[in-house]
Coordinates of C-alpha atoms in Angstrom, one line a residue:
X1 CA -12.6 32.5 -19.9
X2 CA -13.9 31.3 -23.2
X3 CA -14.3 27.6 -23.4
X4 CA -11.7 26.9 -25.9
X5 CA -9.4 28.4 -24.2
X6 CA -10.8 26.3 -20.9
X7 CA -10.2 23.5 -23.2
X8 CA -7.1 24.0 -24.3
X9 CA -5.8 24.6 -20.6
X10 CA -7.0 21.0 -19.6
X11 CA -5.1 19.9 -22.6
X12 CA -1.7 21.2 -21.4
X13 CA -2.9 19.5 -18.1
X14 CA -3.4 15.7 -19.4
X15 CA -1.2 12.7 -19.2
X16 CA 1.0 12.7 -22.6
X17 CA 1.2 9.6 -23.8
X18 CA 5.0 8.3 -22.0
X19 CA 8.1 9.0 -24.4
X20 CA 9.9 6.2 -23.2
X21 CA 12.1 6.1 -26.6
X22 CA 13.5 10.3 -25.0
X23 CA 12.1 12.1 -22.0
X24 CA 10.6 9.1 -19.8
X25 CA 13.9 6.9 -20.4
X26 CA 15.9 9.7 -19.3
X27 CA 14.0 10.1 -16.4
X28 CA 14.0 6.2 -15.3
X29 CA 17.6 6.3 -16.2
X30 CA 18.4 9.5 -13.6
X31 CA 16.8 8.2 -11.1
X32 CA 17.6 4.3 -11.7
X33 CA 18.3 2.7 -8.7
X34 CA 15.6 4.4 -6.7
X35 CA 13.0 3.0 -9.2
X36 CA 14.6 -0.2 -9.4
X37 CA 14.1 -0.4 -5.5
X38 CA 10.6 0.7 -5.5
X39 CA 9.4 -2.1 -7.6
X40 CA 12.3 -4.8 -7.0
X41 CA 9.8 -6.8 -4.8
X42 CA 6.9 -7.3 -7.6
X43 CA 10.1 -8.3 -9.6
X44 CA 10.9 -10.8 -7.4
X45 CA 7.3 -12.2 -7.0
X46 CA 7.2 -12.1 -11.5
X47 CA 10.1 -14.1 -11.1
X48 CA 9.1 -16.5 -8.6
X49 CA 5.7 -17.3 -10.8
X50 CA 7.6 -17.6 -14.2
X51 CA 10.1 -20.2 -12.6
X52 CA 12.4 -20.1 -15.2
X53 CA 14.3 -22.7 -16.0
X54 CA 17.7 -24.1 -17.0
X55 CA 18.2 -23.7 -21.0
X56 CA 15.4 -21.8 -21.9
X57 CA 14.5 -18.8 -24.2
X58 CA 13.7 -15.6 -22.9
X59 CA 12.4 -12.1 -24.1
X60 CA 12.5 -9.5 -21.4
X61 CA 10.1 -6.6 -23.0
X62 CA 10.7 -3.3 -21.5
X63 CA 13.7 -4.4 -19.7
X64 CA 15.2 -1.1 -18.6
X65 CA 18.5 -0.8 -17.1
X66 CA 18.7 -4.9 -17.1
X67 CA 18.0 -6.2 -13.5
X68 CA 15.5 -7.9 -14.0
X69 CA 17.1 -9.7 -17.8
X70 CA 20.7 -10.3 -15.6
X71 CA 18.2 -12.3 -12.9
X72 CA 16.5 -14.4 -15.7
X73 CA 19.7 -15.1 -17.6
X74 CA 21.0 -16.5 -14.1
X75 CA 18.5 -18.9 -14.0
X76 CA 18.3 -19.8 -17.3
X77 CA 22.1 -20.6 -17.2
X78 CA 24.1 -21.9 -18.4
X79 CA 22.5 -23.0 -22.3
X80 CA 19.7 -20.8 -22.1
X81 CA 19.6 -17.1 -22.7
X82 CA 17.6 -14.0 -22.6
X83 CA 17.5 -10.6 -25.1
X84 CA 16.4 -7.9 -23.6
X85 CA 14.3 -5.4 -25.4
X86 CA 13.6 -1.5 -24.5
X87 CA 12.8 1.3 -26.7
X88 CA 15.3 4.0 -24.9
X89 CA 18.4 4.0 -26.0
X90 CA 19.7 5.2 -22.9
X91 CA 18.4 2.8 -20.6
X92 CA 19.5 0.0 -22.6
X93 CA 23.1 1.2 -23.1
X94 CA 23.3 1.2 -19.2
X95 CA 21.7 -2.7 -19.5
X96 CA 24.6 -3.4 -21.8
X97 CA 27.1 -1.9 -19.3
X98 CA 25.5 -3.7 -16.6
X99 CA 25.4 -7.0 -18.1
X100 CA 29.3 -6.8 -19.2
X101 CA 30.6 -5.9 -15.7
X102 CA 28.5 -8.5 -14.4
X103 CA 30.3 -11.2 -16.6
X104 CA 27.5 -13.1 -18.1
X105 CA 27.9 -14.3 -21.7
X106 CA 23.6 -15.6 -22.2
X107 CA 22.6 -12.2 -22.2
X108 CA 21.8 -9.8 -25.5
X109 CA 20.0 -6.4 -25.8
X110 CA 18.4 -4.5 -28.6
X111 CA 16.8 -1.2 -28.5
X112 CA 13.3 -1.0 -30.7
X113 CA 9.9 -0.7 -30.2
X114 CA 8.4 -4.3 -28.8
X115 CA 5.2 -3.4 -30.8
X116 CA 6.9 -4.4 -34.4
X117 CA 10.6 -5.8 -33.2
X118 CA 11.7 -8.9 -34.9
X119 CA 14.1 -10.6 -33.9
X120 CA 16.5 -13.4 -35.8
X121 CA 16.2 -16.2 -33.1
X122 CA 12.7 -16.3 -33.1
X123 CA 10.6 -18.2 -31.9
X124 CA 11.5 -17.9 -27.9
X125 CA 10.1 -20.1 -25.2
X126 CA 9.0 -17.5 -22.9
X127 CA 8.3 -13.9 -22.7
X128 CA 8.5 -11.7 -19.5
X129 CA 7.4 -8.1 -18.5
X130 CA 7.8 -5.8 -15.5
X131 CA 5.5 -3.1 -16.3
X132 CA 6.3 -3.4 -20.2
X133 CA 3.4 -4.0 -21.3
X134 CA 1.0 -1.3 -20.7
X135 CA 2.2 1.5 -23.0
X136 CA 0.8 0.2 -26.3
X137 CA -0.7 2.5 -28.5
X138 CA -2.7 -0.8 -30.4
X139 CA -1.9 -3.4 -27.8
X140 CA -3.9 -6.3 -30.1
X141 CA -1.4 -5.5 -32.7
X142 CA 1.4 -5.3 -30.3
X143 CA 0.7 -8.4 -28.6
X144 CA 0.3 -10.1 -31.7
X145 CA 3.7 -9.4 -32.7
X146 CA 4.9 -10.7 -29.8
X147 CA 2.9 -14.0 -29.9
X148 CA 4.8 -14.8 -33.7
X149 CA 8.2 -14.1 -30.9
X150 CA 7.2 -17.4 -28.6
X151 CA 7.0 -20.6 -29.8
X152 CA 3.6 -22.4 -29.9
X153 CA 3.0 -23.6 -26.2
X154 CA 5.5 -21.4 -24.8
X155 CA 4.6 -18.6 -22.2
X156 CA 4.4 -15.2 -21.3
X157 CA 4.6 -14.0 -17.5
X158 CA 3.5 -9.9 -17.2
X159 CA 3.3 -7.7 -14.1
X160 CA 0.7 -5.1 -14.3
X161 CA -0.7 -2.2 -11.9
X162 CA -4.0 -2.7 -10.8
X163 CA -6.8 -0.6 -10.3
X164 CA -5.7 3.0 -9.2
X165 CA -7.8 2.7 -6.0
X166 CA -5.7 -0.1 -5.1
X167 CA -2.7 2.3 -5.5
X168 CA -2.7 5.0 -3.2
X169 CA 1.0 5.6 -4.3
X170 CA -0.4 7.5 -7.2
X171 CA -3.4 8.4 -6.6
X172 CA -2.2 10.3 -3.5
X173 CA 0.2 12.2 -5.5
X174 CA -2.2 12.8 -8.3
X175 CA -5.2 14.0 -5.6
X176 CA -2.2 16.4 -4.5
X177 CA -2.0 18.1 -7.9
X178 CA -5.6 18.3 -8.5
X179 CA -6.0 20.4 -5.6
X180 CA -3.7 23.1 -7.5
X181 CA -4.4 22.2 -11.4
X182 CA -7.4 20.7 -12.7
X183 CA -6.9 17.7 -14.6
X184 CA -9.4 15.8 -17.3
X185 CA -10.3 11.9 -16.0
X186 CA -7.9 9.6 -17.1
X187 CA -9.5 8.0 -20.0
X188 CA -10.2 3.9 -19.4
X189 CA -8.1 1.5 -21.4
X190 CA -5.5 4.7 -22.4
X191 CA -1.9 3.5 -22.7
X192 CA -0.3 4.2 -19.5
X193 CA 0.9 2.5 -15.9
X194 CA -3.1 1.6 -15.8
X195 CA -3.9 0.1 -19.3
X196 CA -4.7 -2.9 -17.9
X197 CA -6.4 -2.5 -14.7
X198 CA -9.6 -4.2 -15.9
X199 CA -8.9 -7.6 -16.3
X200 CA -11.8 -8.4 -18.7
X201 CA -9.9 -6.0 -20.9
X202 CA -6.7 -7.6 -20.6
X203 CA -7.7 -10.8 -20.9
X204 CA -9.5 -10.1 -24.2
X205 CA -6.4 -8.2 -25.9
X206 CA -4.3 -11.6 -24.9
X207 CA -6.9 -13.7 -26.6
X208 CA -7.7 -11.6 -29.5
X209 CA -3.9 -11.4 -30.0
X210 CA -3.7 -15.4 -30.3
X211 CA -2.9 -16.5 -26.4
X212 CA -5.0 -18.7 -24.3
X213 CA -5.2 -19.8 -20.6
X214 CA -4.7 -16.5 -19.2
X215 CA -4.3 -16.8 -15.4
X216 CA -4.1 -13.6 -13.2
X217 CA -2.9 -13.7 -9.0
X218 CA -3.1 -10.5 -7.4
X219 CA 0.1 -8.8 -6.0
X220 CA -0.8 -6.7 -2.6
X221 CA 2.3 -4.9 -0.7
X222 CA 3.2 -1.5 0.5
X223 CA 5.5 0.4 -2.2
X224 CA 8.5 2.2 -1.0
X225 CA 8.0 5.3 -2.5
X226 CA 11.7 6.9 -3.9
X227 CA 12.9 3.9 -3.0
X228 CA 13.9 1.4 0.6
X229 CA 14.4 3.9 3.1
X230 CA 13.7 7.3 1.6
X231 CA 12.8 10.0 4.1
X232 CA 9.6 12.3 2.5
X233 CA 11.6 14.6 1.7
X234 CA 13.5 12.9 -0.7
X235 CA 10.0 11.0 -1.9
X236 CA 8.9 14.6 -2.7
X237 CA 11.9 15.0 -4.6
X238 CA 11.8 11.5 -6.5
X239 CA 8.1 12.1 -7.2
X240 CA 8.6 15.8 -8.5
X241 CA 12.2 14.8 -10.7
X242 CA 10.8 11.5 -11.9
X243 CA 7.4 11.2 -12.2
X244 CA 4.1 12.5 -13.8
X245 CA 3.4 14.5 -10.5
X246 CA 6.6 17.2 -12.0
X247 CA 5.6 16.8 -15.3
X248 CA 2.3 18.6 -15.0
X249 CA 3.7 21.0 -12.5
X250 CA 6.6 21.6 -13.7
X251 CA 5.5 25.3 -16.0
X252 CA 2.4 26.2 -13.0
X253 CA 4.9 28.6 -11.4
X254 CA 7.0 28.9 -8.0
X255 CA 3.8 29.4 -6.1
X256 CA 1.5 26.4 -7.4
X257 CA 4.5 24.1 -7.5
X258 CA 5.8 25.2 -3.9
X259 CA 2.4 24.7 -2.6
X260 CA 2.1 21.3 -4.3
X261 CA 5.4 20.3 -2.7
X262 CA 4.6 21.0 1.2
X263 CA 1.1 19.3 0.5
X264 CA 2.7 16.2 -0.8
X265 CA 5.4 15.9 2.1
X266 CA 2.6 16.4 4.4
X267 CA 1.0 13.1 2.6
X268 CA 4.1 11.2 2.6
X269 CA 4.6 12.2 6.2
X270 CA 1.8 10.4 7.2
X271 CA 3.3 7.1 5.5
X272 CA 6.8 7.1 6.4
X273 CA 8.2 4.3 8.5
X274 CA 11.6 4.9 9.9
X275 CA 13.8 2.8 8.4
X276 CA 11.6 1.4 5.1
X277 CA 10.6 4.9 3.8
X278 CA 7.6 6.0 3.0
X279 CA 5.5 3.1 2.4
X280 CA 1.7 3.3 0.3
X281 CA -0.4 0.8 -0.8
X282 CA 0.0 -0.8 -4.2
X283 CA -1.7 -3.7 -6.2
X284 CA -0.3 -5.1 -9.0
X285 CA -1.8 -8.0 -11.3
X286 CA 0.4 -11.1 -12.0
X287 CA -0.5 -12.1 -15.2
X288 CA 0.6 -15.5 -17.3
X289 CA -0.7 -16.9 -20.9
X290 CA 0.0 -19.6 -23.2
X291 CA 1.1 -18.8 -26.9

């Protein structure tokens, strides 16, 4: 095999930046619930950090289908109120419909890319992010944008993954694929779920982008892979419907992708506890800033 064509085989292999505005949104949308269980707990703890409080501001950036912008407006109730902010167009339709059925009048969406949104009530007191943040294709320029969005002295609270040894979760599944299709190293600092794993990094982009104080806790629990509950099989399923692991299987053939299945069942076999699901290690970095 020459080695363009070797090259050009690995390329077909990588990690695509996400298309959260089509494809990825889509995907998160279809399967909804199940990732809204897996990462409702580091939700939670976000929440409990940023303490929100009666009658403020809120930006929720990457807010998804609207859990976690319904919990905030909740607290921020009944003066305050919170716009949520996602580039798909599907998942924040669902927010909408969400948000309406729930009967809550503080709470807005609009759908546009965080990186360069304005938005008319500028500035806000706080800014919030369950795994938002990390997708940035110039995240100093992005993060930039988003300090003109708080008011001076006003705060942002992010959750972000840690390092991917810390998260068997994914590195189990990608280990799975790379016994079946070689895949180039991720590339350090790329946007993706681990953008931020080096906190030197992410603490520089923050203070480059005009925030100070940065202070970082670290988030340690067992992920519930598929969701609370989920046997391996349907974890398999989950991971090969929703996430990268059927993306770069998805056009290897029955055989490869067959194979790859029955490997990673065997792996979440190992981790499944009856009645939590199948349960891998995860680390996550709490992260909170001063405008």
């Amino acid at each position: 095999m020459s080695n363009d064509r070797l090259n050009q085989d690995q390329k077909s292999d990588e990690l695509k930046p996400e298309d959260w505005a089509g494809e990825m949104g889509l995907k998160w949308l279809a399967s909804l619930s199940l990732f809204e269980g897996m990462i409702a707990p580091i939700g939670d703890a976000l929440l409990a950090r940023a303490d929100f409080q009666a009658g403020e501001t809120v930006i929720d950036l990457g807010c998804g289908g609207g859990a976690t912008t319904m919990a905030i407006a909740d607290a921020v109730a009944p003066l305050g109120k919170v716009m949520g902010v996602d580039i798909s167009p599907d998942l924040i339709a669902t927010a909408q419909e969400r948000a309406a059925s729930s009967g809550a009048t503080n709470i807005e969406f609009t759908c546009a890319d965080a990186s360069v949104v304005q938005l008319p009530d500028a500035p806000y007191d706080r800014l919030f992010s369950r795994f938002g943040s990390m997708f940035f294709e110039e995240p100093v320029g992005a993060f930039s944008n988003l300090h003109s969005l708080v008011r001076k002295g006003g705060r942002i609270d992010l959750a972000v993954w840690g390092p991917p040894r810390d998260n068997l979760w994914m590195m189990e599944m990608m280990s799975v694929v790379r016994n079946h299709i070689e895949i180039p190293p991720a590339e350090p600092r790329a946007p993706g779920p681990f953008a931020f794993e080096d906190l030197e990094y992410l603490g520089s982009v923050l203070t480059d982008s005009g925030f100070s104080d940065v202070d970082v806790i670290a988030y340690e629990a067992l992920q519930p892979v598929g969701g609370h509950g989920a046997t391996p099989e349907k974890a398999v399923e989950f991971a090969f419907t929703s996430m990268a692991v059927g993306r770069l299987l998805n056009d290897k053939g029955e055989a490869i992708v067959e194979a790859a299945r029955r490997e990673l069942a065997d792996v979440f076999a190992r981790h499944h506890i009856p009645g939590k699901g199948v349960m891998m290690q995860g680390k996550v970095w709490l992260v909170s800033a001063v405008a």
